[in-house]
Coordinates of C-alpha atoms and ligand atoms in Angstrom, one line a residue:
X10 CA 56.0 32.4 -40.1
X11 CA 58.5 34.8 -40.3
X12 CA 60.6 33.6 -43.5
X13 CA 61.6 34.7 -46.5
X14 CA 59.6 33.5 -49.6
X15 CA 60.5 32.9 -53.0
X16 CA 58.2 34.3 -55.7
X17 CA 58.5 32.3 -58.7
X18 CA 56.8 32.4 -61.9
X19 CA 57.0 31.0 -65.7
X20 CA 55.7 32.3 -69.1
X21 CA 55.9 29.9 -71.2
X22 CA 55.4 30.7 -75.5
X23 CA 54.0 28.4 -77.8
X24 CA 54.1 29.7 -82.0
X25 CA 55.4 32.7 -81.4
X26 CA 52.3 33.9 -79.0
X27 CA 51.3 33.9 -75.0
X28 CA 50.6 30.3 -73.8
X29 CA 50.5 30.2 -70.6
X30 CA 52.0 32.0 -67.2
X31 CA 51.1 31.0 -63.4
X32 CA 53.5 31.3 -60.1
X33 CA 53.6 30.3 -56.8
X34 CA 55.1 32.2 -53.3
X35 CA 57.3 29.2 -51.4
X36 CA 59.4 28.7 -48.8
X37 CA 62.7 27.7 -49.6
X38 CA 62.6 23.4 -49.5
X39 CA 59.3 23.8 -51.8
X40 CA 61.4 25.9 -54.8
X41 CA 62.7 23.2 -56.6
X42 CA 59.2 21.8 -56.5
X43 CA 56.9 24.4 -57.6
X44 CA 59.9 25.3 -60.0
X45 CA 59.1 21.6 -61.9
X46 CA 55.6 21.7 -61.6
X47 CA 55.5 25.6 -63.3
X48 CA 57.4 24.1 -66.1
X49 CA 55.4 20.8 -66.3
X50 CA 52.6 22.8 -66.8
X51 CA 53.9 24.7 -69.7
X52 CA 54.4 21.5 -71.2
X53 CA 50.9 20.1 -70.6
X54 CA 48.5 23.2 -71.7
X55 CA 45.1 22.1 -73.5
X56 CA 46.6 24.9 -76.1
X57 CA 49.7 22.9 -77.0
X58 CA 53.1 21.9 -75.6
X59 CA 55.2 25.5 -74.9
X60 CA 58.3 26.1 -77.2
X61 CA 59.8 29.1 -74.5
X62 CA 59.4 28.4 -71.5
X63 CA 60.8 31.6 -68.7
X64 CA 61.0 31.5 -65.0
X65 CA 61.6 33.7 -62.9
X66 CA 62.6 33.4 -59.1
X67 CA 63.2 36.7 -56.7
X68 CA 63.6 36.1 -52.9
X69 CA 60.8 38.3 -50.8
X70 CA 61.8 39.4 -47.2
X71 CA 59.7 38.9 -44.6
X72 CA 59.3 43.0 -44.2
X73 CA 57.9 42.8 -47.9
X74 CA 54.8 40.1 -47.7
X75 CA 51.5 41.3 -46.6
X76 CA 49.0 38.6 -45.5
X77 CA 45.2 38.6 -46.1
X78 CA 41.9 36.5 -46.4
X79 CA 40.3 35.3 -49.5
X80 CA 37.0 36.8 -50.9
X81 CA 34.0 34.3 -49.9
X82 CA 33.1 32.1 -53.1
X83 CA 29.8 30.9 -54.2
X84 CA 28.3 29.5 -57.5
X85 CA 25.4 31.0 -59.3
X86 CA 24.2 28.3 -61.6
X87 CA 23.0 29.1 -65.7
X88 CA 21.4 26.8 -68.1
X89 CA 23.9 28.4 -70.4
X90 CA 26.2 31.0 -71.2
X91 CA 24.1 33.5 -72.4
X92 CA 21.7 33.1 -69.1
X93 CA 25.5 33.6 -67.6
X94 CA 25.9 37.1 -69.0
X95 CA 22.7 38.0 -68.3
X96 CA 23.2 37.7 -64.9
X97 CA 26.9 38.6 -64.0
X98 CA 25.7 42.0 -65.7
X99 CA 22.9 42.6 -63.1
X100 CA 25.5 41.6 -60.1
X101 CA 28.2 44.2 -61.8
X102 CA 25.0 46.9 -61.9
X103 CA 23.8 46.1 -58.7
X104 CA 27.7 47.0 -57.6
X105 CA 27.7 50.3 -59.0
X106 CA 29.6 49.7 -62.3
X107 CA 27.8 51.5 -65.2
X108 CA 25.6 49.8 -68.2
X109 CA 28.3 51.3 -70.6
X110 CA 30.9 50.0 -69.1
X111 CA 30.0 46.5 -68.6
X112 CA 28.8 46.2 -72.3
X113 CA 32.6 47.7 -73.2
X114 CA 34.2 44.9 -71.2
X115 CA 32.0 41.9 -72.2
X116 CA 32.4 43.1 -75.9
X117 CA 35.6 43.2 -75.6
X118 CA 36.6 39.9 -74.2
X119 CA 34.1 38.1 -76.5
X120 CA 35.7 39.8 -79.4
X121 CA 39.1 39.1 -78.1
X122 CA 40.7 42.5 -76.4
X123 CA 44.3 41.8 -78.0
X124 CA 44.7 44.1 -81.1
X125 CA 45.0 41.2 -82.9
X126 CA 41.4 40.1 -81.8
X127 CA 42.7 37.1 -79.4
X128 CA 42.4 37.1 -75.9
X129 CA 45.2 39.6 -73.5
X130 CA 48.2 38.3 -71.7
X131 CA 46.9 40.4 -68.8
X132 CA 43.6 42.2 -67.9
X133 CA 42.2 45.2 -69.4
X134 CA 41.7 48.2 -67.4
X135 CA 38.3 50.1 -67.5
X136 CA 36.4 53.2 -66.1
X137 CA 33.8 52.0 -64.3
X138 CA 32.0 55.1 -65.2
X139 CA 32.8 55.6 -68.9
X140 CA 33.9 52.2 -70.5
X141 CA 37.0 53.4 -71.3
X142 CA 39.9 51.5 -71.8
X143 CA 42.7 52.8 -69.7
X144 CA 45.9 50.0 -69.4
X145 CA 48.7 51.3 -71.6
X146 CA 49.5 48.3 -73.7
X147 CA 46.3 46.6 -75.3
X148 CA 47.7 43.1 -75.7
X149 CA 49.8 43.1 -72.5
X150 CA 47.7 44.8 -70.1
X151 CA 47.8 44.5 -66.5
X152 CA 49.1 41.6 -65.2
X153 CA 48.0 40.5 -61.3
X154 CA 51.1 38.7 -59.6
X155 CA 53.0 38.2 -56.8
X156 CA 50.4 36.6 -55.2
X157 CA 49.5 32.8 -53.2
X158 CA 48.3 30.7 -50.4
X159 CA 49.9 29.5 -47.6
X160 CA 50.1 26.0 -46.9
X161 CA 47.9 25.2 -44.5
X162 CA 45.2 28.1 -46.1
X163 CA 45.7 26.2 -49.6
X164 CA 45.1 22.7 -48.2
X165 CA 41.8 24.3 -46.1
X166 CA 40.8 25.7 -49.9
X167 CA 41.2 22.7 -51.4
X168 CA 39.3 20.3 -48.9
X169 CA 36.2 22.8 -49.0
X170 CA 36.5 23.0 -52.5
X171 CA 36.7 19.5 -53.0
X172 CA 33.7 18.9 -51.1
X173 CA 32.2 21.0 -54.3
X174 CA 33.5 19.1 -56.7
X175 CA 35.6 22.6 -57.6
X176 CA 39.2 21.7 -56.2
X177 CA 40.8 22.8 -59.3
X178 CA 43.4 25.4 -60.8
X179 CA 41.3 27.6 -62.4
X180 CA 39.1 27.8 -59.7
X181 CA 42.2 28.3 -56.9
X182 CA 44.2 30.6 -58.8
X183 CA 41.2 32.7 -60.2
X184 CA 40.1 33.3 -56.2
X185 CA 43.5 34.2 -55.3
X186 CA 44.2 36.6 -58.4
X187 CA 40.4 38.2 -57.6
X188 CA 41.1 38.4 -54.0
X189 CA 44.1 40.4 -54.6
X190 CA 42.6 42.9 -57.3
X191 CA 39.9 43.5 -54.9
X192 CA 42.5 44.4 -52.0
X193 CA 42.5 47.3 -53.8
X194 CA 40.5 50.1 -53.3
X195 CA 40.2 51.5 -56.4
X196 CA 38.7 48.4 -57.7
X197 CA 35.0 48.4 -57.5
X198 CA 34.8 44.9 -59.4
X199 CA 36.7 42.4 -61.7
X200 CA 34.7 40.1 -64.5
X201 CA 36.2 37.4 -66.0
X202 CA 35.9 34.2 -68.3
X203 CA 38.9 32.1 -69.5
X204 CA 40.6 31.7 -72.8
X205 CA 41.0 28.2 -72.1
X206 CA 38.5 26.0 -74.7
X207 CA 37.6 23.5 -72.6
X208 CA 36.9 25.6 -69.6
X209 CA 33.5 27.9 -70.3
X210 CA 33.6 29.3 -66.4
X211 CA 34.1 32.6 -65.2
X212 CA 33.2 35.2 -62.6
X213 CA 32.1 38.5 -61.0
X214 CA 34.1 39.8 -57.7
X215 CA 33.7 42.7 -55.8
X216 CA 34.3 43.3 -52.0
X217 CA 30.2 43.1 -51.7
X218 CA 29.5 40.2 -53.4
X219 CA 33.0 38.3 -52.6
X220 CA 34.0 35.8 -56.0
X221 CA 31.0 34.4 -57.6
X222 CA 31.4 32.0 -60.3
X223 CA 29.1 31.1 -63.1
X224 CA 29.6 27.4 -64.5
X225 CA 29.2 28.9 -68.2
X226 CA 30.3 32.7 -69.7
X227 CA 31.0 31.1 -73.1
X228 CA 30.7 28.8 -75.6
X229 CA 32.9 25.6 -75.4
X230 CA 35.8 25.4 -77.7
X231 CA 36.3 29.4 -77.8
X232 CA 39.6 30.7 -77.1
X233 CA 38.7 34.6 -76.4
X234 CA 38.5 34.8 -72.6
X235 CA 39.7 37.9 -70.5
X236 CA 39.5 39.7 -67.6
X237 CA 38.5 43.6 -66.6
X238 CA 39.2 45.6 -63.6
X239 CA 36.5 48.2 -63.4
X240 CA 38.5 51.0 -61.8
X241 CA 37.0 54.3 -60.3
X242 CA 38.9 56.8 -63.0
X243 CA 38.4 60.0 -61.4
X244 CA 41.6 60.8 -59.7
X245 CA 43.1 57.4 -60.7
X246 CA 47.0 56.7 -59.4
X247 CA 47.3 54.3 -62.7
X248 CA 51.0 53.6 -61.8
X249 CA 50.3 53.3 -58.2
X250 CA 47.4 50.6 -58.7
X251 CA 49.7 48.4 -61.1
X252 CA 52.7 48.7 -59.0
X253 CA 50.5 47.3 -56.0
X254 CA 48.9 44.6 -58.7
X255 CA 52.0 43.2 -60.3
X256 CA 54.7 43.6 -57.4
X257 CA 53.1 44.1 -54.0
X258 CA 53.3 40.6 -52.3
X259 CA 49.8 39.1 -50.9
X260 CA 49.5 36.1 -49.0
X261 CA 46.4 34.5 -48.0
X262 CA 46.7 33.1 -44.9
X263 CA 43.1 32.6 -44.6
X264 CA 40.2 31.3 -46.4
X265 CA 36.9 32.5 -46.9
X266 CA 33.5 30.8 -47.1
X267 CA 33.1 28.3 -49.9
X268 CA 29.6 28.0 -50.3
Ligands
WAQ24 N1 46.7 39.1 -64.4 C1 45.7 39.7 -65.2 N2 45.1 39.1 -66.1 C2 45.3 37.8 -66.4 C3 46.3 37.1 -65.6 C4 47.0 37.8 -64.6 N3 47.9 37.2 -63.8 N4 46.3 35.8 -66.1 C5 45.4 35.7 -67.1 N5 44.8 36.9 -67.3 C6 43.8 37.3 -68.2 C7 44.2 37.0 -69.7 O1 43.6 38.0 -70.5 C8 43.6 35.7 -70.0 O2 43.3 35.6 -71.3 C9 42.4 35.7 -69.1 O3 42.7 36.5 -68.0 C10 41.9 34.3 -68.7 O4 43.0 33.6 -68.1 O5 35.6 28.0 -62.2 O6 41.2 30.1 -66.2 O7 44.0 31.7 -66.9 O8 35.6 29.6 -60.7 O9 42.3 31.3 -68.9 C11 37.7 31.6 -64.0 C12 36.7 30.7 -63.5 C13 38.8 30.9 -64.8 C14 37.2 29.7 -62.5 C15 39.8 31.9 -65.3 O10 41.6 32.3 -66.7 C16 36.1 29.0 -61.7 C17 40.9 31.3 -66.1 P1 42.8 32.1 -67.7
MG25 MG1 46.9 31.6 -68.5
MG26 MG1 45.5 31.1 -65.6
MG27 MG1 44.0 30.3 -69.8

C-alpha cells in the first residue's frame, strides 16, 4: 500500500453561489472514476443542477499520506429537533466546551453564519472558551479536505452501516471529515447539521464521545446548516491547525465501531 494517491475534488456553483464540493483520495485506475462521479454529483444536488463545475486533481506521494482510524459512531435518537439541540448541548458541556460558546455556534448556524445570513462554504472557527469567532473569512471559513477511506475500510463502513439503515453520503463523508478535525489536538469538539433541506441530521464529535449523530437538528426544508470547530484559543497556531485541516493528507484505513 505504498502508492501514490490522487486527491481530487470538485466545487461546483449554481446562481452565482456555493452549491456543492466533495472529493475523494484514489489510486490511479479509480481517477477517471471518482472524477465522473464528483461531476455527476454536481449535476444531481437536491439544491439544483451546478452551472460551474471545478476539479481539481494533485498527485500525493506516498511520504505525504498519513493513515488513521475513524471515530466510533453511534445514534442518539430525538422526537424532534428541538429535543436534538437540547441534547447535543449537554454532550458538548459534558466535553468541556463552554455554555457561551455552544449558544454562539448553534445561533449562528441556525441563523445562517455567511454574512449574507445563508449557510458557510466551510466551518466556522470558535473559542471554546469565549464564543468567539476566529476563521478569517466569515463566508469561506475553514474548509476540512484532503481526506478518505481506503477501499477495503470504505466497503467495511458501508456494510456496518448498511446494517443501520445509514449507508449513505452524508453519513460517510461527515464521519470522515469529523474524524479528521478531531485528529487534531486543538480541537476539543465539532457540531454540525447540514444545509441540505431534505437532510435534518447532524452531529456532536469529540475524541471522548467519538461521532454521534442525532436523526433531527433542524426543521425539514431549511437550508441554514453549518458546522463549528470548538478550538482551545489560548496559544492557538491558527495557520498551523488550517494547514493541517485543508492540506494534510488522512487516510482511514480503519473503521471504528458503528453502533
Ligand atoms: N469543511 C468544513 N466545513 C464544511 C465542509 C468541509 N469540507 N463541507 C461542508 N462544510 C460546512 C458548510 O458550512 C456546510 O454548509 C455545512 O458544513 C453542512 O455541509 O446522518 O450533509 O455537506 O450522520 O450539508 C451530518 C449528519 C450531515 C450525517 C452533514 O453537511 C449523519 C452534511 P453538508
Ligand atoms: Mg456540501
Ligand atoms: Mg457535504
Ligand atoms: Mg450540503
Amino acid at each position: 500500500m505504498d502508492e501514490s494517491l490522487y486527491s481530487v475534488r470538485m466545487h461546483s456553483r449554481r446562481e452565482n453561489r456555493h452549491l456543492s464540493g466533495a472529493e475523494r483520495l484514489v489510486g490511479p485506475a479509480d481517477l477517471e472514476t471518482a472524477a465522473a462521479a464528483l461531476v455527476l454529483r454536481a449535476l444531481e444536488h437536491p439544491r439544483g443542477r451546478a452551472e460551474e463545475i471545478r476539479l481539481a486533481v494533485d498527485l500525493v506521494p506516498p511520504s505525504a499520506i498519513r493513515r488513521g482510524r475513524l471515530l466510533d459512531l453511534r445514534t442518539y435518537r430525538v422526537r424532534n429537533y428541538q429535543q436534538g439541540r437540547r441534547a447535543a448541548r449537554r454532550l458538548l458541556l459534558d466535553v468541556g466546551v463552554a455554555e457561551a460558546a455552544v449558544t454562539s455556534a448553534m445561533d449562528w448556524i441556525a441563523q445562517g453564519a455567511a454574512p449574507d445570513g445563508r449557510a458557510m462554504r466551510g466551518a466556522m472557527l470558535i473559542d471554546a472558551e469565549s464564543g468567539a469567532r476566529l476563521e478569517d473569512d466569515p463566508a469561506r471559513g475553514v474548509r476540512a479536505s484532503r481526506m478518505d477511506l481506503t477501499a477495503t475500510a470504505e466497503a467495511e463502513l458501508r456494510a456496518r452501516l448498511g446494517e443501520q439503515g445509514l449507508d449513505n453520503p452524508h453519513v460517510r463523508e461527515a464521519l470522515v471529515l469529523a474524524s479528521k478535525v478531531l485528529a487534531v489536538p486543538e480541537v476539543l469538539a465539532e457540531l454540525c447539521w447540514s444545509d441540505d433541506p431534505d437532510y435534518t441530521a447532524g452531529y456532536v464529535a469529540s475524541r471522548e464521545l467519538g461521532y454521534v449523530r442525532f436523526p433531527q437538528l433542524k426543521p425539514l426544508g431549511e437550508e441554514r446548516g453549518g458546522r463549528a470547530f470548538f478550538v482551545c484559543g489560548a496559544g492557538l497556531d491558527q495557520a498551523g491547525l488550517i494547514a493541517f485541516l485543508e492540506y494534510a493528507v488522512l487516510l482511514f484505513d480503519r473503521i471504528g465501531t458503528i453502533g
